[in-house]
Coordinates of C-alpha atoms in Angstrom, one line a residue:
X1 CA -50.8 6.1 4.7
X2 CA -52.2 6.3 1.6
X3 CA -52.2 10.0 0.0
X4 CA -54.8 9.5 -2.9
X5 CA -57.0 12.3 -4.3
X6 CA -60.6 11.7 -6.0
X7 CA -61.2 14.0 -8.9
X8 CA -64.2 13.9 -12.1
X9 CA -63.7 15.0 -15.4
X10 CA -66.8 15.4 -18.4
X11 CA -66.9 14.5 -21.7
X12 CA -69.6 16.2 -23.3
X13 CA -70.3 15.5 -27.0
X14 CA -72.6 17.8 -29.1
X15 CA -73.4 17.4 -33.2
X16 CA -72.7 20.7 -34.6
X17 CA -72.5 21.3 -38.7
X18 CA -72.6 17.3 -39.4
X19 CA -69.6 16.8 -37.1
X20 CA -69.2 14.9 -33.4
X21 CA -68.3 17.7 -31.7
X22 CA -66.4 17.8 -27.9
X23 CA -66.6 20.5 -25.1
X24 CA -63.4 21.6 -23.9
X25 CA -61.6 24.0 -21.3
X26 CA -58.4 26.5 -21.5
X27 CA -57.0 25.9 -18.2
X28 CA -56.0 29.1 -16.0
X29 CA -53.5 27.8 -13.8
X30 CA -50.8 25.2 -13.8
X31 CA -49.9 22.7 -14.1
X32 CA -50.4 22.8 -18.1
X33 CA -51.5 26.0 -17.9
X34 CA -53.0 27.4 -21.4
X35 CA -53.7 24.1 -22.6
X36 CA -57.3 22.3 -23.3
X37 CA -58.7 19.7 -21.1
X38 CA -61.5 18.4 -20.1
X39 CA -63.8 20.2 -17.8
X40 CA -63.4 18.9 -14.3
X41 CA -61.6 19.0 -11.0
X42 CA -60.9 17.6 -7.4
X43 CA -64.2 16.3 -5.2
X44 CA -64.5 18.1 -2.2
X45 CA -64.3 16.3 1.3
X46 CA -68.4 16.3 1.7
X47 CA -69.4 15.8 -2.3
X48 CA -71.0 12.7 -4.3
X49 CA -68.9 11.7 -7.6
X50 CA -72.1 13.2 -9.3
X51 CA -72.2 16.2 -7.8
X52 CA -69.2 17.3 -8.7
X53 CA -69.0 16.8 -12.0
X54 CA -72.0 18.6 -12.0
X55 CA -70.3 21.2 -10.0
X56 CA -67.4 21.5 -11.6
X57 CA -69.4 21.4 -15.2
X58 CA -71.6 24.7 -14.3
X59 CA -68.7 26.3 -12.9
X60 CA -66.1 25.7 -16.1
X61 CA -68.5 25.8 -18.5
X62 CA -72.1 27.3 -17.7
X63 CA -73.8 23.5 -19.2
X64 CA -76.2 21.7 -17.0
X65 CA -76.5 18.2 -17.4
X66 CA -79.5 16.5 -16.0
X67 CA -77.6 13.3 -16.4
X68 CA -74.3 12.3 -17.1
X69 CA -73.2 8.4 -17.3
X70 CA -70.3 7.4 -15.4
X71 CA -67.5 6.0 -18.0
X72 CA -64.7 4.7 -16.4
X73 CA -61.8 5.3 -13.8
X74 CA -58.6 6.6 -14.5
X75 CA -55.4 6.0 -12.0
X76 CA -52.1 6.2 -14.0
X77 CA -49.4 6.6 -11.6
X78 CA -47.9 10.0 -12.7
X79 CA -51.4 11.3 -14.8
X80 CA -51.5 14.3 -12.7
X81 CA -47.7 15.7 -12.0
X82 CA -49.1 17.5 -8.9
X83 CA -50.6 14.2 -6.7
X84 CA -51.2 10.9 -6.9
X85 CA -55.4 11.4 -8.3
X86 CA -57.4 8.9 -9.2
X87 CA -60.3 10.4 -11.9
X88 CA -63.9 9.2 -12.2
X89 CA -65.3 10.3 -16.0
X90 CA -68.5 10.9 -16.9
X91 CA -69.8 11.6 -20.3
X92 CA -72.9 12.9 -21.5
X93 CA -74.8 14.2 -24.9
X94 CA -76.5 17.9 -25.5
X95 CA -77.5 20.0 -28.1
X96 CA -74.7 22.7 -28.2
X97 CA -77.9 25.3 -29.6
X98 CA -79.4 24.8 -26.2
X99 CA -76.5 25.8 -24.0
X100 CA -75.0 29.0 -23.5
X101 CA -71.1 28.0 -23.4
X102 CA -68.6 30.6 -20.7
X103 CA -65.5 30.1 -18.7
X104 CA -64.7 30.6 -15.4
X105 CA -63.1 29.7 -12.5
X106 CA -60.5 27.4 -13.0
X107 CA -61.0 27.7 -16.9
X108 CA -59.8 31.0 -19.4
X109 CA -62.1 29.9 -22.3
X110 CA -64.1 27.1 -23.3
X111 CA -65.1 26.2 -26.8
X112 CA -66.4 23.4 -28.8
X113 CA -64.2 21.2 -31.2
X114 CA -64.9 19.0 -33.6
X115 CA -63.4 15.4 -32.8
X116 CA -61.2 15.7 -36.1
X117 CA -59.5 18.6 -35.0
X118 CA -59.1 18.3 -31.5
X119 CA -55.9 20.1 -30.0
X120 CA -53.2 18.8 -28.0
X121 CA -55.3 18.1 -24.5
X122 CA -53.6 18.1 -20.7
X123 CA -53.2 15.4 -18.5
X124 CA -54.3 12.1 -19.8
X125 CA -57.2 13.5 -21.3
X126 CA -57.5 12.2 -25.1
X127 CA -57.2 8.5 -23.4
X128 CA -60.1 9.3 -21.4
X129 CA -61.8 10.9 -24.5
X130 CA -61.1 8.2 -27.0
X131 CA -62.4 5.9 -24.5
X132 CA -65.6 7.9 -24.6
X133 CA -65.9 7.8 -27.8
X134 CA -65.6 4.3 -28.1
X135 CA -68.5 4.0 -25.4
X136 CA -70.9 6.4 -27.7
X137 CA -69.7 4.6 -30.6
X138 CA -71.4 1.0 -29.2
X139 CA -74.5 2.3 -27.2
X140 CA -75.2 4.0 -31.2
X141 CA -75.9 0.7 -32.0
X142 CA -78.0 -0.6 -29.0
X143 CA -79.7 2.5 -27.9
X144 CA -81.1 5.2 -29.7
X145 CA -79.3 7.8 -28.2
X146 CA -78.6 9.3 -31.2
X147 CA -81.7 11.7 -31.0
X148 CA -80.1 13.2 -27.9
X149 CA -77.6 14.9 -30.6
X150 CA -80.4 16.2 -33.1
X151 CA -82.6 18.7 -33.3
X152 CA -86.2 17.9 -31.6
X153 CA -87.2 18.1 -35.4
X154 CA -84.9 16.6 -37.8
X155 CA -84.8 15.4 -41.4
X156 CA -84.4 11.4 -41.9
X157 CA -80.9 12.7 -43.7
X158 CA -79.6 14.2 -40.7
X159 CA -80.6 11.0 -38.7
X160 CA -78.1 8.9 -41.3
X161 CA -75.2 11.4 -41.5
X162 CA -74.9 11.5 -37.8
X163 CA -74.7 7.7 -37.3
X164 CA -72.4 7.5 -40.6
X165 CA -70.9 10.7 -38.9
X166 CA -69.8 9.1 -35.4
X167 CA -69.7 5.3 -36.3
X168 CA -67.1 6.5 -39.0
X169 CA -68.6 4.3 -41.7
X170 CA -71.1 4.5 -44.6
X171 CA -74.3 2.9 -44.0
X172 CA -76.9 1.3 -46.6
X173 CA -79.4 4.3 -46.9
X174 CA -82.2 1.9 -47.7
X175 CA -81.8 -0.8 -45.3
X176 CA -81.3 1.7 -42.4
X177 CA -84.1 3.6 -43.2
X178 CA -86.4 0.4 -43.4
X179 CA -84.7 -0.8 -40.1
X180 CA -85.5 2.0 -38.0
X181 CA -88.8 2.6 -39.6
X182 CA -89.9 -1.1 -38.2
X183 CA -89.1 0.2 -35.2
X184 CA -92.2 3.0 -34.7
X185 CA -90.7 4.9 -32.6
X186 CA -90.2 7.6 -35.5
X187 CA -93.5 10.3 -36.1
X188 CA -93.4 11.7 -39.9
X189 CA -94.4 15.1 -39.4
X190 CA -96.8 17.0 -42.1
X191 CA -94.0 19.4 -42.2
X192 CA -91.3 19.9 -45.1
X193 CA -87.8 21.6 -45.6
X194 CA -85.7 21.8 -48.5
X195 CA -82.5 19.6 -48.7
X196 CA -81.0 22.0 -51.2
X197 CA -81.9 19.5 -54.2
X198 CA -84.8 18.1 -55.7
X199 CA -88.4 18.3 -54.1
X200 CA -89.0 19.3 -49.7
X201 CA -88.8 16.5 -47.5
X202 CA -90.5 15.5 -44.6
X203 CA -89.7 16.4 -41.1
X204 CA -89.3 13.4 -38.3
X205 CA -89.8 13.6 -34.6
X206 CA -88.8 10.9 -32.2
X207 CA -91.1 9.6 -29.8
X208 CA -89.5 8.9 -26.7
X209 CA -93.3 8.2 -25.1
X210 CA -93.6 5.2 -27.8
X211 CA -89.9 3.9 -26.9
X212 CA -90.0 3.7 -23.2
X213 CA -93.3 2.0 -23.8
X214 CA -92.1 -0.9 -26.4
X215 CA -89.0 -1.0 -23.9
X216 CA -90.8 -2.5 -20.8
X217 CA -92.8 -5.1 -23.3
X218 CA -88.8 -6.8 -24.5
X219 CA -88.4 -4.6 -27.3
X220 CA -84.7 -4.3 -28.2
X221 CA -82.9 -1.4 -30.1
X222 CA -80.6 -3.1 -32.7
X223 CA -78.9 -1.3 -35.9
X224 CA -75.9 -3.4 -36.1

């Protein structure tokens, strides 16, 4: 008789200061007890993989998701010390400014941290995260989900560092900015902020309206 548990666990990246950031737990109780993880936990007996990483999300962390994309499955013999557990991982992006972060239940404190200074995590949990990583590092290219990470306003500036920032490369300034220009699914807004040098610049919205659109008439998202 097979004695196999079902548990989720979240990745949730935010952009904070330029950086890819990552939402992690302090766990409360054993096993690795003080330690950061991912937020997650055990399915209950009557629970849907998705509702329970929702669950399991609000309770850890106070962040709700309206979506989170099922990454991969995890089932190491000996990745848990407690049971034999088998985890499904989501991952999902948010702006950290929009989500009042707090711990409980299961977690002592939660915090963001950048992905270049990530602590020591529990379980097998920087496999599941670098696997994440990898995942948001290809759909970059094919998808523009990098306005999920910005502000709903954002400076064409900010729009490069991030996809220098997580695709962990410089990028031709020029030709990116033509490329996603062709696109039209950018509005220049007649609205400036300083950059800190030389004259304002202009403010950029994306228009998700105008991409869903092009979408269902075979346009294709491409920045490799």
């Amino acid at each position: 008789m097979q004695n196999i548990r079902v548990a989720v666990d979240a990745v949730v990246f935010g952009y904070k200061d330029h950086q890819l950031n990552v939402l992690l737990i302090k766990r409360k109780v054993a096993p690795f007890q003080g330690s950061w993880a991912l937020p997650g936990g055990l399915v209950l007996e009557n629970e849907s993989l998705e509702t329970a990483v929702e669950r399991e999300l609000k309770e850890e962390t106070n962040v709700t998701i309206d979506y989170l994309e099922q990454l991969y499955s995890f089932g190491k013999p000996g990745r848990d010390p407690r049971n034999r557990v088998i985890s499904v991982a989501y991952f999902a992006l948010v702006k950290p400014a929009h989500h009042t972060i707090k711990a409980d239940t299961d977690a002592q404190d939660v915090a963001w941290f950048p992905m270049t200074e990530l602590p020591e995590l529990a379980f097998d949990h920087h496999i599941i995260l670098e696997k994440a990583k990898t995942r948001l590092r290809n759909k970059l290219t094919y998808e523009p989900i990098g306005f999920d990470l910005l502000s709903t306003k954002f400076l064409f500036s900010d729009l490069e560092k991030l996809y220098m920032t997580i695709l962990e490369k410089k990028i031709d300034r020029r030709n990116f900015r033509k490329k996603i220009m062709s696109f039209e699914i950018l509005e220049e807004l007649d609205e400036k902020v300083s950059e800190g040098r030389g004259r304002p610049a202009n403010l950029f919205k994306f228009n998700k309206k105008q991409y869903f659109k092009l979408q269902k008439e075979g346009f294709l998202f491409d920045i490799k």
